[in-house]
Coordinates of C-alpha atoms and ligand atoms in Angstrom, one line a residue:
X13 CA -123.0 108.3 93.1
X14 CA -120.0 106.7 95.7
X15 CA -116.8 105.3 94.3
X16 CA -117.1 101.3 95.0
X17 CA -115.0 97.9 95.2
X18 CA -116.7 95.5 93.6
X19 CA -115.2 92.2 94.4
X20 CA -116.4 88.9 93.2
X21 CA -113.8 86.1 93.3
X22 CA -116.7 83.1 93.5
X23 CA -116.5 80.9 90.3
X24 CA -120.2 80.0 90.0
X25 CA -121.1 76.7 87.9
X26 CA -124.7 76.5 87.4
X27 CA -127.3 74.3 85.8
X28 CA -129.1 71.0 86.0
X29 CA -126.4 68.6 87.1
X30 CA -123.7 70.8 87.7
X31 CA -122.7 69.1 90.9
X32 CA -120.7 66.8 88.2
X33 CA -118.2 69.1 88.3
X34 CA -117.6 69.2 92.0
X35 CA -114.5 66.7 92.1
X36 CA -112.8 68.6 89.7
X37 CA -113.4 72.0 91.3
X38 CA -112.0 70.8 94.5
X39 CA -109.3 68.8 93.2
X40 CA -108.3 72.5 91.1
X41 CA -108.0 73.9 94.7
X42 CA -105.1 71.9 95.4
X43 CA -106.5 70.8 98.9
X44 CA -105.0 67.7 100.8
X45 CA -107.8 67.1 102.4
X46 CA -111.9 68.7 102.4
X47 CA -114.1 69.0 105.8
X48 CA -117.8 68.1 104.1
X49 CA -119.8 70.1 106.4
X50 CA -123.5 69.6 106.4
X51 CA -127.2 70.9 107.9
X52 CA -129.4 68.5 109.5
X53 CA -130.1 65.8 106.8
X54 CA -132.0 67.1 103.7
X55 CA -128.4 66.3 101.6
X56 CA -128.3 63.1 103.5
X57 CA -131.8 62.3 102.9
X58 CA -132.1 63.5 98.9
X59 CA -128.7 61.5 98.2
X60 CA -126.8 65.0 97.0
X61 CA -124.5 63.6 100.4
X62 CA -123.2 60.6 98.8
X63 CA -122.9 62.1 95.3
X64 CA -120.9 64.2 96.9
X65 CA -118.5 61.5 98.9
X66 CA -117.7 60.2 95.5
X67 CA -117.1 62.8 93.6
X68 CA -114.5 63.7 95.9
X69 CA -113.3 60.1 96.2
X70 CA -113.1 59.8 92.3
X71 CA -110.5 62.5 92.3
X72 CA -108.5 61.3 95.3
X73 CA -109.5 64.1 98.0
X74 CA -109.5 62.7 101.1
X75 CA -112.3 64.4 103.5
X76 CA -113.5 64.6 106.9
X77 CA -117.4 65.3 107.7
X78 CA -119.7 67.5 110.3
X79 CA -122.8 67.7 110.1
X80 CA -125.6 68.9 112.3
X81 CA -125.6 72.3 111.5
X82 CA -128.9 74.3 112.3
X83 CA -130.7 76.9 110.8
X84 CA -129.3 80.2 112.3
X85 CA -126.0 78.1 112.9
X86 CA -124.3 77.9 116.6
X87 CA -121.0 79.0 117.6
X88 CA -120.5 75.2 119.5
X89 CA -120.5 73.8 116.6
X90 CA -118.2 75.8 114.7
X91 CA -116.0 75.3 117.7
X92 CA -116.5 71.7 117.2
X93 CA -115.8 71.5 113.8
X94 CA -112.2 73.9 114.3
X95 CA -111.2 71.1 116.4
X96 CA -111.9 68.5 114.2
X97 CA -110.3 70.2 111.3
X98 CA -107.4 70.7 113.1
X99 CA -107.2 67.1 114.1
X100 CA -107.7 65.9 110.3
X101 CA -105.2 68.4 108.9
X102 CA -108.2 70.0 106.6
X103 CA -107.2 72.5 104.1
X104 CA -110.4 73.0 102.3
X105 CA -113.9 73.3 103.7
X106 CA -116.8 72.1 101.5
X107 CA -120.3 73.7 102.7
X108 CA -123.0 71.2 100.9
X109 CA -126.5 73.3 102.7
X110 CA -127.9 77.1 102.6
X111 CA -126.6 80.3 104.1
X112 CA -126.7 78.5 108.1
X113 CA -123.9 76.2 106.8
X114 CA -121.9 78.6 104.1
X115 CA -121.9 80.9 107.6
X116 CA -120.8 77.6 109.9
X117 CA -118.3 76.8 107.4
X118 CA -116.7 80.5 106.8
X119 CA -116.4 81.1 110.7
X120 CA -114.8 77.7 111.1
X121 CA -112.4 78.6 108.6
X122 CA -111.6 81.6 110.6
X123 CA -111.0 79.6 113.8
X124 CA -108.4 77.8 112.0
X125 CA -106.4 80.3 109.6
X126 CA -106.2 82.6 112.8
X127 CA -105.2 82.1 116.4
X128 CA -107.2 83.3 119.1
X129 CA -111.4 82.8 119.7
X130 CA -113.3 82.8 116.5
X131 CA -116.1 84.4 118.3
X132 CA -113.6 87.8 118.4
X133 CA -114.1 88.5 114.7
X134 CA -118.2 88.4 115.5
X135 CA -117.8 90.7 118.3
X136 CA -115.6 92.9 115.9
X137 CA -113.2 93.1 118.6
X138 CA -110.5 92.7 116.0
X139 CA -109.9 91.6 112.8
X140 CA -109.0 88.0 110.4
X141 CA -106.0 87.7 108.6
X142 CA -106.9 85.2 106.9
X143 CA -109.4 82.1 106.3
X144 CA -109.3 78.7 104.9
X145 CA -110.6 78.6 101.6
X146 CA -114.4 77.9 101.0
X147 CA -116.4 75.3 98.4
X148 CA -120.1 75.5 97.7
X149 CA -122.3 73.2 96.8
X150 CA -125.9 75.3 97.2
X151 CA -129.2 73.6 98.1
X152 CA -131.7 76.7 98.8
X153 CA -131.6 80.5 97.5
X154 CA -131.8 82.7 100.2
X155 CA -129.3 84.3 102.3
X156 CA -126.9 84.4 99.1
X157 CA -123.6 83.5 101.4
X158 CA -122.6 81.7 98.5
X159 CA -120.9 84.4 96.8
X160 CA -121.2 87.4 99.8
X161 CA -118.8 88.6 102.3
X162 CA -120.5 88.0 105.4
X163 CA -120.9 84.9 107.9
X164 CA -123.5 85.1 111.2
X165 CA -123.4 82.6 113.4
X166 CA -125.2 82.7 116.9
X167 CA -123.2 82.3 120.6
X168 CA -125.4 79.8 122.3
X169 CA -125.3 81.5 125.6
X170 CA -127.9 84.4 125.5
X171 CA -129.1 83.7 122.2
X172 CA -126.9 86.5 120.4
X173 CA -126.7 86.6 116.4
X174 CA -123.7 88.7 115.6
X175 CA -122.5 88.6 111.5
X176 CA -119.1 89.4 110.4
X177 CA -118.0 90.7 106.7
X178 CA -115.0 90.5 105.0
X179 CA -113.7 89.9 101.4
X180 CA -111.6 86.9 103.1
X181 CA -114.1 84.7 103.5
X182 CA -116.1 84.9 99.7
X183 CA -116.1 81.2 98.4
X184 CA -114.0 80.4 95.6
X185 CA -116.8 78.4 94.0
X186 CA -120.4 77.7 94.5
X187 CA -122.0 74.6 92.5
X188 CA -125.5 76.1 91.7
X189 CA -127.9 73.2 90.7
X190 CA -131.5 74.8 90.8
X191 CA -132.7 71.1 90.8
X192 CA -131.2 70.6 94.3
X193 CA -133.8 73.2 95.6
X194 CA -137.0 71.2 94.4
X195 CA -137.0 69.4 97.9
X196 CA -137.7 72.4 100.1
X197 CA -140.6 72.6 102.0
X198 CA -142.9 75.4 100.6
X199 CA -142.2 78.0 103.5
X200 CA -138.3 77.1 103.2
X201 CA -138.6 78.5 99.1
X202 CA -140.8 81.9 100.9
X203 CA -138.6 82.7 103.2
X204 CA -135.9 82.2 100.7
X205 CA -137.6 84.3 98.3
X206 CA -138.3 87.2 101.1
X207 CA -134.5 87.2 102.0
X208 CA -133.4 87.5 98.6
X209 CA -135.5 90.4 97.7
X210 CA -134.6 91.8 101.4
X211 CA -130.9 92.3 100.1
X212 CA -131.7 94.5 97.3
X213 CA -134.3 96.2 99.1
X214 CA -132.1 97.2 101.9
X215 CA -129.7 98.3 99.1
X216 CA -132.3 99.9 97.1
X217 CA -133.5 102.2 100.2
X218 CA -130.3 104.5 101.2
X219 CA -130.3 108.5 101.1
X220 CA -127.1 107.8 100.6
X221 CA -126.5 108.3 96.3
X222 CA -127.7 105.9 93.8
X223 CA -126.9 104.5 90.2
X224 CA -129.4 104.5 87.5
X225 CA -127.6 101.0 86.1
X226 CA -127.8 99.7 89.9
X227 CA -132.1 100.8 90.6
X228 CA -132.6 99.2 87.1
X229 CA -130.9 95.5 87.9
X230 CA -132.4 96.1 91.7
X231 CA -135.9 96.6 90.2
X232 CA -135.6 93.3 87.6
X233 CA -134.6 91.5 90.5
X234 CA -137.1 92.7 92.5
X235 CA -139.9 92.0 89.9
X236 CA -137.9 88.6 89.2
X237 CA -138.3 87.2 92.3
X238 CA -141.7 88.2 92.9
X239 CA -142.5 86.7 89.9
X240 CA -141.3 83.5 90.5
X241 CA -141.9 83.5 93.9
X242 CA -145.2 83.0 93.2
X243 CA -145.1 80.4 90.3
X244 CA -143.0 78.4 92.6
X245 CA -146.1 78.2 95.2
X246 CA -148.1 77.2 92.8
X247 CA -145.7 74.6 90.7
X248 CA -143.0 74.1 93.0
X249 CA -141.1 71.9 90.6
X250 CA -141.0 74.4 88.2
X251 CA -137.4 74.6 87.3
X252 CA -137.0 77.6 85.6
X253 CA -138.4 79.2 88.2
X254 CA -136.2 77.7 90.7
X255 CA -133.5 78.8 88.4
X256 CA -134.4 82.2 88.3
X257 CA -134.6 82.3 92.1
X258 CA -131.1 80.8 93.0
X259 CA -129.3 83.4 90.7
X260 CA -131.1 86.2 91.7
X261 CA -130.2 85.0 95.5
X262 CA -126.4 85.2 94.4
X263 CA -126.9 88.5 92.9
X264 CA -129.0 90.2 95.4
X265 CA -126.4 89.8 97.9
X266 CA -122.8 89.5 96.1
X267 CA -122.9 93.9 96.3
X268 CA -123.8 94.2 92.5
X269 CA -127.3 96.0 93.9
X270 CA -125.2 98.3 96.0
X271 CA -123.0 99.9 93.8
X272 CA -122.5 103.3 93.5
X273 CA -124.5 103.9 96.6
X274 CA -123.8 104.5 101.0
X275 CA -124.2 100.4 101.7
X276 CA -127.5 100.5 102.0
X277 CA -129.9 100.8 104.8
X278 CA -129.4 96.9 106.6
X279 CA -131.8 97.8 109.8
X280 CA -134.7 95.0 108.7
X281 CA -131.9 92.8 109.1
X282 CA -130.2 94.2 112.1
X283 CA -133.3 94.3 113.8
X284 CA -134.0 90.6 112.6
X285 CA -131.0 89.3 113.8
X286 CA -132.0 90.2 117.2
X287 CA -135.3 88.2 116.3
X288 CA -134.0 85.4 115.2
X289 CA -130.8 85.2 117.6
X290 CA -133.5 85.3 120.4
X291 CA -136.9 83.2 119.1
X292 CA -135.0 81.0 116.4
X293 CA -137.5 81.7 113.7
X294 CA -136.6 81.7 110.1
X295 CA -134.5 84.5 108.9
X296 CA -136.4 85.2 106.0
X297 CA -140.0 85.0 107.8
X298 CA -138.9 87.2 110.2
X299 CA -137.9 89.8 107.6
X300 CA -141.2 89.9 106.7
X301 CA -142.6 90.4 109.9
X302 CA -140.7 93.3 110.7
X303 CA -140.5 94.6 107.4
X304 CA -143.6 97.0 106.6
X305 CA -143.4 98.7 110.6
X306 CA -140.0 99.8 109.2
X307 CA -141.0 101.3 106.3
X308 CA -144.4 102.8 107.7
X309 CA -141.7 104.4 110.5
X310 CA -139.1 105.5 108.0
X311 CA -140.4 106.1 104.6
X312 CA -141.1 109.9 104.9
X313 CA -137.8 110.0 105.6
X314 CA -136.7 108.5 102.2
X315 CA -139.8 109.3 100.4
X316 CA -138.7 109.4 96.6
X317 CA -137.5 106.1 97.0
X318 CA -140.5 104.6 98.0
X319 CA -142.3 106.2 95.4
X320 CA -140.0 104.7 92.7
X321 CA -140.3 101.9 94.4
X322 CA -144.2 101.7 94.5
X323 CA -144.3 102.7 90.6
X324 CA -141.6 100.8 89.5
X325 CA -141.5 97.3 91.4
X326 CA -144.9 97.2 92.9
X327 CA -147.1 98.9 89.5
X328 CA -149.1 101.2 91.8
X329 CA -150.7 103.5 89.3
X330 CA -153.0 106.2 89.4
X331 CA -152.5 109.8 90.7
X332 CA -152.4 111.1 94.0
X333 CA -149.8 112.7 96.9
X334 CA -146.4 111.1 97.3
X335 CA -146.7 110.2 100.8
X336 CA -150.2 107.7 99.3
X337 CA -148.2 106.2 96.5
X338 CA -145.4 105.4 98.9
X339 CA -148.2 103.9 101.2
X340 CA -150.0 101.9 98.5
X341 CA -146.4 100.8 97.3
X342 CA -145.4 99.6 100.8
X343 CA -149.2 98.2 101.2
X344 CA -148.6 96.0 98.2
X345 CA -145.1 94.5 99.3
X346 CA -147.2 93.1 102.6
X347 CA -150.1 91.6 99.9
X348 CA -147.1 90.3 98.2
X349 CA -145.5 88.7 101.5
X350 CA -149.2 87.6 102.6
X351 CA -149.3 86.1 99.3
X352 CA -146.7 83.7 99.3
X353 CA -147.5 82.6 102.8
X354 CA -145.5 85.2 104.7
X355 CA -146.3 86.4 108.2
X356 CA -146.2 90.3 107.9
X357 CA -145.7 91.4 111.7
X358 CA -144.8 89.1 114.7
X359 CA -148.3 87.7 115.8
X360 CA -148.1 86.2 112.2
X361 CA -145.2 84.9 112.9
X362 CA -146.0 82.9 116.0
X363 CA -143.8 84.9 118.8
X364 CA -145.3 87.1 121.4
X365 CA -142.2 89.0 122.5
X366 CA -142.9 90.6 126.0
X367 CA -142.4 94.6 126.2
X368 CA -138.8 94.1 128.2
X369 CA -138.0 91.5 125.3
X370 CA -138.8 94.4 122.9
X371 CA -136.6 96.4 124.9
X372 CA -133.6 93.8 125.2
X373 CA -133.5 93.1 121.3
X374 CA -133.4 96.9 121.0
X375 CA -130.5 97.6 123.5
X376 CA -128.8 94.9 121.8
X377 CA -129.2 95.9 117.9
X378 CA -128.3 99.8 119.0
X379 CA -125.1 98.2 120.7
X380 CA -124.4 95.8 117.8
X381 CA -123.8 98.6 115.7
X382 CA -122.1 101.0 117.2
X383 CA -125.7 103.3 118.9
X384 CA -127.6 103.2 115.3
X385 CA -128.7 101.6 112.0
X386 CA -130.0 102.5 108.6
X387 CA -130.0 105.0 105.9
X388 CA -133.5 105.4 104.8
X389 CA -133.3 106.6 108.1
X390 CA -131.1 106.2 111.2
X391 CA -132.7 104.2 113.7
X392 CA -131.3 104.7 117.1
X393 CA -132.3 102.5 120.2
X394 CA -135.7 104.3 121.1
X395 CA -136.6 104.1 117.4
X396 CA -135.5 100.4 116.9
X397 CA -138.0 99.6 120.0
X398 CA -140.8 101.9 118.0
X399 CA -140.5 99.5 115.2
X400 CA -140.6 96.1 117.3
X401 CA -143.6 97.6 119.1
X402 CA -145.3 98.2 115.9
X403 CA -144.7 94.6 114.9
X404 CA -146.0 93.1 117.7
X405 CA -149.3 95.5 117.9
Ligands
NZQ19 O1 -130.4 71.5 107.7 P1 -131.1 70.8 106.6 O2 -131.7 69.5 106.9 O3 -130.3 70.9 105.3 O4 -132.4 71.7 106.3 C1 -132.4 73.1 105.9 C2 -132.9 74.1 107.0 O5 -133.8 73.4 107.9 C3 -133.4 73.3 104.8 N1 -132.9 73.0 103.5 C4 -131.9 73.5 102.9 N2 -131.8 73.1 101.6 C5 -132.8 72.1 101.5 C6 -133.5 72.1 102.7 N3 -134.6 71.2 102.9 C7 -134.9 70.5 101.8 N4 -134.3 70.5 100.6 C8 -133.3 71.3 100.4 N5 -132.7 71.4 99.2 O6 -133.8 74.6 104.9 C9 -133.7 75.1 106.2 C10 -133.1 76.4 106.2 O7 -131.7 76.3 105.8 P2 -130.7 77.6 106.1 O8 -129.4 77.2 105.6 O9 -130.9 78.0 107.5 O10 -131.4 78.7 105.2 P3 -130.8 80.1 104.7 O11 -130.0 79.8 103.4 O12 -132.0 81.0 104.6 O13 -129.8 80.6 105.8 C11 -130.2 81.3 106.9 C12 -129.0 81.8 107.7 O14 -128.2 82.7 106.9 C13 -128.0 83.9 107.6 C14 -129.3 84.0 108.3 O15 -129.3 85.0 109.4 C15 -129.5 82.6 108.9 O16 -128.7 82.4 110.0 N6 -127.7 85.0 106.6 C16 -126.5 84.9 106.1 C17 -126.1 85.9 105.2 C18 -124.7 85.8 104.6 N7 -123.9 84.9 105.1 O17 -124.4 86.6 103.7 C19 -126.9 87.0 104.8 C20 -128.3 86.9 105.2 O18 -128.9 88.2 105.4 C21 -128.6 86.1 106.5 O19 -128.5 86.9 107.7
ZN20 ZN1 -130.8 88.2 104.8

């Protein structure tokens, strides 16, 4: 087991209707004035928007708004919105979307509690001092930035996806209605599902210690979401299904599945980053496109954990040689994917990456990360390209 720092500062209020208690959430921040930021027009379109507006009005916050924030968020616009923040004298930013505009909102609060170019803190060139405090209000469960650490944004030029962590930068509330998630399109609530139990799994497959306490919440979660995942195809308006979903998104991802062990093993998502940052695809779909070539390349490497894993999250029974249960195990995650409408490798997907492609979204996750990734099993530049190649077979 590793010492740890749990840290969880994000006052969540969740339930049907809790957006109620917005205006009094802000107005306990002692803000002068909020920056609404905003995605590309599901809150404008389902109303949450205006409910919004007047929550804050009924309280006497003043506000300025941007919104136009895309999935896998761009670095202009966080620009944009650090000069309009500046302009209006905004104090508080208010991130009414998913993870793309939690992450546009943290890095614009960056740009304005420091001096400098935000886009320093991505390249981990140096370090921030300090950020403008963060508001939730939480449409889709997935990249669980709602109560987490980290921000990614993408630099427009060259497609490049870089994330930044630090404890600065954890919202100090996050209204949770699962009802606000009932609009998603179907493949929106998979990919949101896939990313949520992405977190845990890259948690949950480390050589590096483990907890008892922390495999047994990692493994309900896991089940959890699975679960649901697939009531929610089949009744999508199901709300306690939704419910389950969103919480285990703030969980999966808030470090509660990593305690006690190394930080997890994080190269699905490094090497996604590169996917996304390069063909825009959905963060969570392409997770599950690169996810079973990574563990068929690394789970010999790790091998009791994919064994507990395939007995205890994915119920493969029966007898036979460690290296076949992990198999079966990792066989059944991809029925699971396939199941809820997942691609499971990048033909699936939809993106035909050419071989020097492969090659330049393997340069630049080794050089992301300092030369390598992982824990289940280090994956250094030749071996990230192994793994893209196996995708894309
Ligand atoms: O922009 P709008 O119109 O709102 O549409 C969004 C977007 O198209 C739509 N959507 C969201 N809520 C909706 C809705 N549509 C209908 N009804 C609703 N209630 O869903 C689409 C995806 O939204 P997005 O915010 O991009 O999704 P997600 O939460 O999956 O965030 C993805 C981003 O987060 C990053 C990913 O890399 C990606 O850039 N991540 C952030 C993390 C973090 N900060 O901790 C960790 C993750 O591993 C991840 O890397
Ligand atoms: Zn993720």
């Amino acid at each position: 087991m590793f010492a740890f720092n749990y840290y969880t500062p994000t006052r969540v209020v969740f339930g049907r209707g809790a957006e109620a208690q917005l205006g009094g959430l802000v107005a306990a921040a002692g803000c002068k004035k909020v920056l609404i930021h905003y995605g590309g027009g599901s809150a404008v379109r389902s109303g949450l928007l205006d409910r919004v507006r007047a929550a804050l009005e009924e309280k006497g916050v003043a506000h300025a708004e941007l919104g136009g924030v895309q999935p896998n968020p761009r670095l202009s616009l966080v620009y944009q919105g650090i000069d309009l923040a500046r302009r209006e004298g905004v104090d508080f930013i208010l991130a009414v979307g998913g993870g793309s505009v939690i992450d546009s909102a943290k890095a614009i609060g960056y740009g304005l509690a420091n001096e400098g170019d935000v886009w320093d803190f991505y390249e981990h060139t140096r370090q921030a001092e300090a950020c403008l405090p963060i508001g939730v209000v939480l449409t889709i469960a997935a990249a669980g930035s709602e109560m987490s650490s980290s921000s990614v944004i993408t630099r427009d030029e060259g497609g490049v996806k870089r994330g930044y962590s630090s404890d600065l930068c954890r919202p100090v509330f996050a209204v949770m209605d699962p009802e606000l998630t009932v609009t998603l399109p179907a493949y929106q609530t998979a990919c949101g599902c896939t990313d949520i139990l992405m977190h845990t799994m890259e948690r949950y497959f480390t050589n590096g210690g483990n907890m008892e306490l922390t495999d047994a919440i990692a493994e309900a979660l896991l089940r959890t979401v699975m679960k649901n995942a697939i009531i929610l195809r089949d009744d999508p308006e199901n709300y306690a299904a939704r419910a389950e979903i969103l919480w285990a998104g703030s969980l999966s991802h808030n470090g509660l599945t990593g305690c006690g062990n190394d930080g997890g093993d994080f190269a699905t998502h490094g090497l996604e980053h590169e996917l996304s940052g390069m063909f825009g695809v959905p963060h969570g779909a392409g997770l599950a496109a690169l996810w079973g070539s990574w563990a068929r390349y690394v789970y010999r490497e790790c091998l009791p954990r994919f064994v507990r894993f395939a007995r205890n999250v994915m119920d493969v029974a029966g007898d036979g040689a460690d290296e076949e249960i992990a198999l079966r195990g990792i066989g059944a995650m991809e029925d699971f994917f396939r199941g809820i409408r997942m691609p499971v490798n990048l033909k699936e997907l939809g993106v035909a990456p050419t071989e020097e492609q492969l090659k330049t979204m393997a340069h630049m996750c080794a050089v992301a990360y300092g030369g390598f990734r992982g824990s289940a099993k280090r994956l250094y530049e030749e071996d990230m390209l192994k793994v893209y190649r196996m995708a894309a077979e």
